[in-house]
Tab-separated table of C-alpha atoms in Angstrom:
chain	number	residue	atom	x	y	z
A	1	SER	CA	46.576	38.995	-68.916
A	2	ARG	CA	47.092	35.501	-67.670
A	3	LYS	CA	48.652	36.856	-64.508
A	4	GLY	CA	45.634	39.112	-63.997
A	5	THR	CA	43.296	36.159	-64.423
A	6	ILE	CA	45.188	34.136	-61.787
A	7	MET	CA	45.044	36.996	-59.280
A	8	LYS	CA	41.346	37.467	-59.975
A	9	ASN	CA	40.709	33.769	-59.359
A	10	LYS	CA	42.736	33.936	-56.160
A	11	GLY	CA	40.574	36.821	-54.920
A	12	ILE	CA	37.441	34.826	-55.610
A	13	MET	CA	38.871	31.837	-53.738
A	14	ASP	CA	39.710	34.028	-50.730
A	15	LYS	CA	36.134	35.276	-50.649
A	16	ILE	CA	34.777	31.712	-50.849
A	17	ILE	CA	37.095	30.606	-48.028
A	18	THR	CA	35.975	33.576	-45.914
A	19	ILE	CA	32.301	32.743	-46.529
A	20	VAL	CA	32.905	29.085	-45.628
A	21	LYS	CA	34.616	30.143	-42.394
A	22	TRP	CA	31.670	32.336	-41.386
A	23	VAL	CA	29.196	29.576	-42.219
A	24	ALA	CA	31.232	27.162	-40.094
A	25	ILE	CA	31.288	29.633	-37.198
A	26	ILE	CA	27.504	30.112	-37.418
A	27	ILE	CA	26.913	26.343	-37.498
A	28	ILE	CA	29.179	25.845	-34.468
A	29	ALA	CA	27.372	28.644	-32.606
A	30	ILE	CA	23.941	27.132	-33.345
A	31	ALA	CA	25.182	23.714	-32.211
A	32	ALA	CA	26.544	25.209	-28.977
A	33	VAL	CA	23.206	26.883	-28.253
A	34	GLN	CA	21.365	23.605	-28.952
A	35	ILE	CA	23.685	21.673	-26.628
A	36	THR	CA	23.138	24.276	-23.890
A	37	VAL	CA	19.344	24.005	-24.301
A	38	ASN	CA	19.484	20.210	-24.167
A	39	LEU	CA	21.682	20.254	-21.082
A	40	GLY	CA	19.301	22.678	-19.400
A	41	THR	CA	16.317	20.514	-20.253
A	42	LYS	CA	17.967	17.412	-18.848
A	43	TYR	CA	18.828	19.239	-15.634
A	44	ILE	CA	15.251	20.419	-15.113
A	45	SER	CA	13.753	16.999	-15.785
A	46	SER	CA	16.054	15.384	-13.251
A	47	SER	CA	15.040	17.723	-10.432
A	48	PRO	CA	13.593	15.905	-7.359
A	49	LYS	CA	9.832	15.407	-7.056
A	50	THR	CA	7.582	14.789	-4.060
A	51	THR	CA	5.945	11.365	-3.992
A	52	LYS	CA	2.675	11.081	-2.075
A	53	LEU	CA	1.814	7.824	-0.374
A	54	GLY	CA	-1.836	7.809	-1.392
A	55	PHE	CA	-3.785	8.609	1.788
A	56	GLU	CA	-3.175	12.338	2.231
A	57	ASN	CA	-6.694	13.343	1.151
A	58	VAL	CA	-8.679	10.416	2.535
A	59	GLY	CA	-10.050	12.128	5.667
A	60	GLN	CA	-12.128	10.024	8.035
A	61	LEU	CA	-12.237	6.426	6.834
A	62	VAL	CA	-14.496	3.739	8.296
A	63	THR	CA	-12.373	0.619	8.778
A	64	GLN	CA	-14.771	-1.571	10.776
A	65	THR	CA	-18.563	-1.897	10.895
A	66	ALA	CA	-20.550	-3.915	13.442
A	67	TYR	CA	-24.165	-4.983	13.103
A	68	LEU	CA	-25.982	-5.589	16.385
A	69	THR	CA	-29.530	-6.342	17.416
A	70	VAL	CA	-30.572	-4.563	20.600
A	71	VAL	CA	-33.705	-5.500	22.516
A	72	LYS	CA	-35.472	-2.893	24.644
A	73	ASP	CA	-38.007	-3.536	27.373
A	74	ASN	CA	-40.043	-0.405	28.168
A	75	LYS	CA	-42.391	-0.374	31.129
A	76	LYS	CA	-44.548	2.302	32.666
A	77	ASN	CA	-46.776	1.994	35.727
A	78	ILE	CA	-48.681	4.155	38.136
A	79	ASP	CA	-47.087	4.066	41.563
A	80	PHE	CA	-49.000	4.536	44.786
A	81	PHE	CA	-46.850	7.127	46.556
A	82	ASN	CA	-43.788	5.136	45.440
A	83	LEU	CA	-44.865	2.348	47.769
A	84	PHE	CA	-46.167	-0.144	45.223
A	85	LYS	CA	-47.320	-0.349	41.612
A	86	ILE	CA	-51.040	-0.197	41.078
A	87	PRO	CA	-52.255	-3.334	39.277
A	88	PHE	CA	-53.545	-3.149	35.716
A	89	THR	CA	-51.849	0.193	35.079
A	90	GLU	CA	-48.753	-1.136	33.383
A	91	THR	CA	-47.920	-0.369	29.772
A	92	ARG	CA	-45.117	-2.566	28.450
A	93	LYS	CA	-43.426	-2.742	25.062
A	94	ILE	CA	-40.622	-5.153	24.154
A	95	PHE	CA	-39.056	-4.545	20.770
A	96	SER	CA	-35.754	-4.688	18.917
A	97	TYR	CA	-33.814	-2.860	16.219
A	98	ASP	CA	-30.730	-3.737	14.209
A	99	ILE	CA	-28.082	-1.068	14.756
A	100	GLU	CA	-25.051	-0.360	12.558
A	101	VAL	CA	-21.959	0.903	14.398
A	102	ASP	CA	-19.084	2.426	12.411
A	103	ALA	CA	-15.515	2.880	13.646
A	104	GLY	CA	-12.498	4.218	11.814
A	105	VAL	CA	-9.397	6.387	11.699
A	106	ASP	CA	-9.003	10.077	10.907
A	107	PHE	CA	-6.454	9.855	8.067
A	108	SER	CA	-6.002	13.643	8.039
A	109	LYS	CA	-4.008	13.307	11.284
A	110	ILE	CA	-1.546	10.782	9.858
A	111	THR	CA	2.076	11.857	9.370
A	112	TYR	CA	4.984	9.887	7.936
A	113	ASP	CA	8.759	9.899	7.444
A	114	VAL	CA	10.680	8.079	4.716
A	115	GLU	CA	14.066	6.545	5.489
A	116	LYS	CA	15.510	5.765	2.074
A	117	GLU	CA	18.739	4.139	3.303
A	118	GLN	CA	16.919	1.750	5.661
A	119	LYS	CA	13.982	1.400	3.239
A	120	ASN	CA	11.477	2.238	5.969
A	121	VAL	CA	8.296	4.309	5.944
A	122	LYS	CA	7.388	5.350	9.490
A	123	ILE	CA	3.696	6.097	9.962
A	124	LYS	CA	2.235	7.988	12.931
A	125	LEU	CA	-1.529	7.637	13.223
A	126	PRO	CA	-4.355	8.041	15.758
A	127	HIS	CA	-6.272	5.113	17.224
A	128	ALA	CA	-9.658	4.258	15.759
A	129	LYS	CA	-12.786	5.789	17.266
A	130	ILE	CA	-16.520	5.145	17.068
A	131	TYR	CA	-17.987	7.518	14.489
A	132	LYS	CA	-21.668	6.772	14.665
A	133	ALA	CA	-24.394	4.311	15.571
A	134	LYS	CA	-27.393	4.217	13.273
A	135	ILE	CA	-30.676	2.404	13.787
A	136	ASN	CA	-32.096	0.522	10.820
A	137	THR	CA	-35.763	1.463	11.154
A	138	ASP	CA	-36.814	-1.267	8.712
A	139	SER	CA	-35.535	-3.917	11.135
A	140	PHE	CA	-38.109	-3.185	13.855
A	141	ARG	CA	-39.550	-6.238	15.582
A	142	SER	CA	-42.174	-6.221	18.321
A	143	TYR	CA	-42.278	-9.001	20.936
A	144	LEU	CA	-44.802	-7.512	23.338
A	145	ASP	CA	-47.114	-4.537	22.975
A	146	SER	CA	-49.353	-4.153	26.008
A	147	ASP	CA	-51.116	-0.862	26.644
A	148	SER	CA	-53.007	0.313	29.643
A	149	ILE	CA	-55.697	2.962	29.452
A	150	PHE	CA	-54.125	4.543	32.540
A	151	THR	CA	-50.563	4.964	31.258
A	152	LYS	CA	-49.039	5.745	27.902
A	153	ILE	CA	-45.433	5.824	26.712
A	154	ASN	CA	-45.126	9.177	24.953
A	155	MET	CA	-42.871	10.065	21.989
A	156	SER	CA	-40.267	11.743	24.165
A	157	GLU	CA	-39.896	8.572	26.237
A	158	HIS	CA	-39.788	6.450	23.069
A	159	ASN	CA	-37.054	8.610	21.508
A	160	GLU	CA	-35.047	8.419	24.717
A	161	SER	CA	-35.299	4.638	24.499
A	162	LEU	CA	-33.900	4.682	20.960
A	163	LYS	CA	-30.981	6.819	22.095
A	164	LYS	CA	-30.211	4.361	24.891
A	165	MET	CA	-30.348	1.501	22.376
A	166	GLU	CA	-27.687	3.216	20.256
A	167	GLU	CA	-25.523	3.766	23.344
A	168	GLN	CA	-25.889	0.099	24.258
A	169	ALA	CA	-24.905	-0.944	20.740
A	170	VAL	CA	-21.704	1.136	20.994
A	171	LYS	CA	-20.850	-0.445	24.364
A	172	ASP	CA	-21.441	-3.943	22.984
A	173	ALA	CA	-19.310	-3.224	19.901
A	174	GLU	CA	-16.434	-1.902	22.030
A	175	ALA	CA	-16.705	-4.929	24.331
A	176	ASN	CA	-16.259	-7.174	21.284
A	177	ASN	CA	-12.923	-5.514	20.343
A	178	MET	CA	-14.359	-3.449	17.513
A	179	LEU	CA	-11.781	-0.659	17.926
A	180	LYS	CA	-8.901	-3.158	17.884
A	181	PHE	CA	-10.156	-4.599	14.596
A	182	ALA	CA	-10.598	-1.083	13.204
A	183	ASP	CA	-6.966	-0.268	14.094
A	184	GLU	CA	-5.678	-3.427	12.399
A	185	ASN	CA	-7.738	-2.812	9.276
A	186	ALA	CA	-6.466	0.780	9.060
A	187	LYS	CA	-2.860	-0.446	9.196
A	188	ARG	CA	-3.533	-2.983	6.443
A	189	ILE	CA	-5.072	-0.283	4.240
A	190	ILE	CA	-2.145	2.113	4.815
A	191	LYS	CA	0.460	-0.593	4.144
A	192	GLY	CA	-1.316	-1.507	0.912
A	193	LEU	CA	-1.379	2.119	-0.221
A	194	VAL	CA	2.328	2.613	0.537
A	195	ASN	CA	3.487	-0.602	-1.110
A	196	SER	CA	1.315	0.015	-4.177
A	197	SER	CA	3.739	2.790	-5.141
A	198	ASP	CA	6.583	1.657	-7.412
A	199	GLU	CA	8.978	3.762	-5.371
A	200	TYR	CA	8.018	2.231	-2.022
A	201	LYS	CA	6.858	-1.289	-2.908
A	202	GLU	CA	9.946	-2.852	-1.278
A	203	TYR	CA	9.831	-0.639	1.836
A	204	ASN	CA	8.967	-1.752	5.361
A	205	VAL	CA	5.973	0.059	6.849
A	206	LEU	CA	6.361	0.802	10.568
A	207	PHE	CA	3.533	2.138	12.755
A	208	GLU	CA	3.449	4.326	15.840
A	209	TYR	CA	0.301	5.638	17.519
A	210	LEU	CA	-0.143	9.298	18.357
A	211	GLU	CA	-0.697	10.200	21.992
A	212	GLU	CA	-4.302	10.857	22.870
A	213	LYS	CA	-4.999	14.439	23.957
């Protein structure tokens, strides 16, 4: 009976060992699956990403504004067969307006290349252009307002005068290097946007102008 007891105990031990082996195999399998998942996760997280430089969606940006005062001298007379002006028929108005002229760069046309080895960002951009000239109607000043009962300056003539004042303001702004200043300001803004990125803060920013079409 003792021999039978020993054999019985041995059978129980074999079963326990078999169970332990299967448990170990299951644990190893679960660990292998977990390692595979972790490796996969690390691989996905290390995939390359696109870094934007910060001005892709800016559009048209005003980079220089000029404020000018334009004086207009409007006269209207009655001519005698274009030979001479008839006295006392002159209407004359001298007045001025302050005009705001905006110039800037179309950021939607900017392209760039990144040279990681040389640590360069090459920017291609258009030159600045005048966007608009706007009269400040609250700035009106009158220096002379002389009317004749024989001649009147009508609204159409007045509006044409305002248009010419805006055109003169644009010419004066361009003559004072407004577009050059607008170009320089645009480059400063772009360089600041590029170098504000942690990835490109140590990069050189190089500029090249697009050819005008």
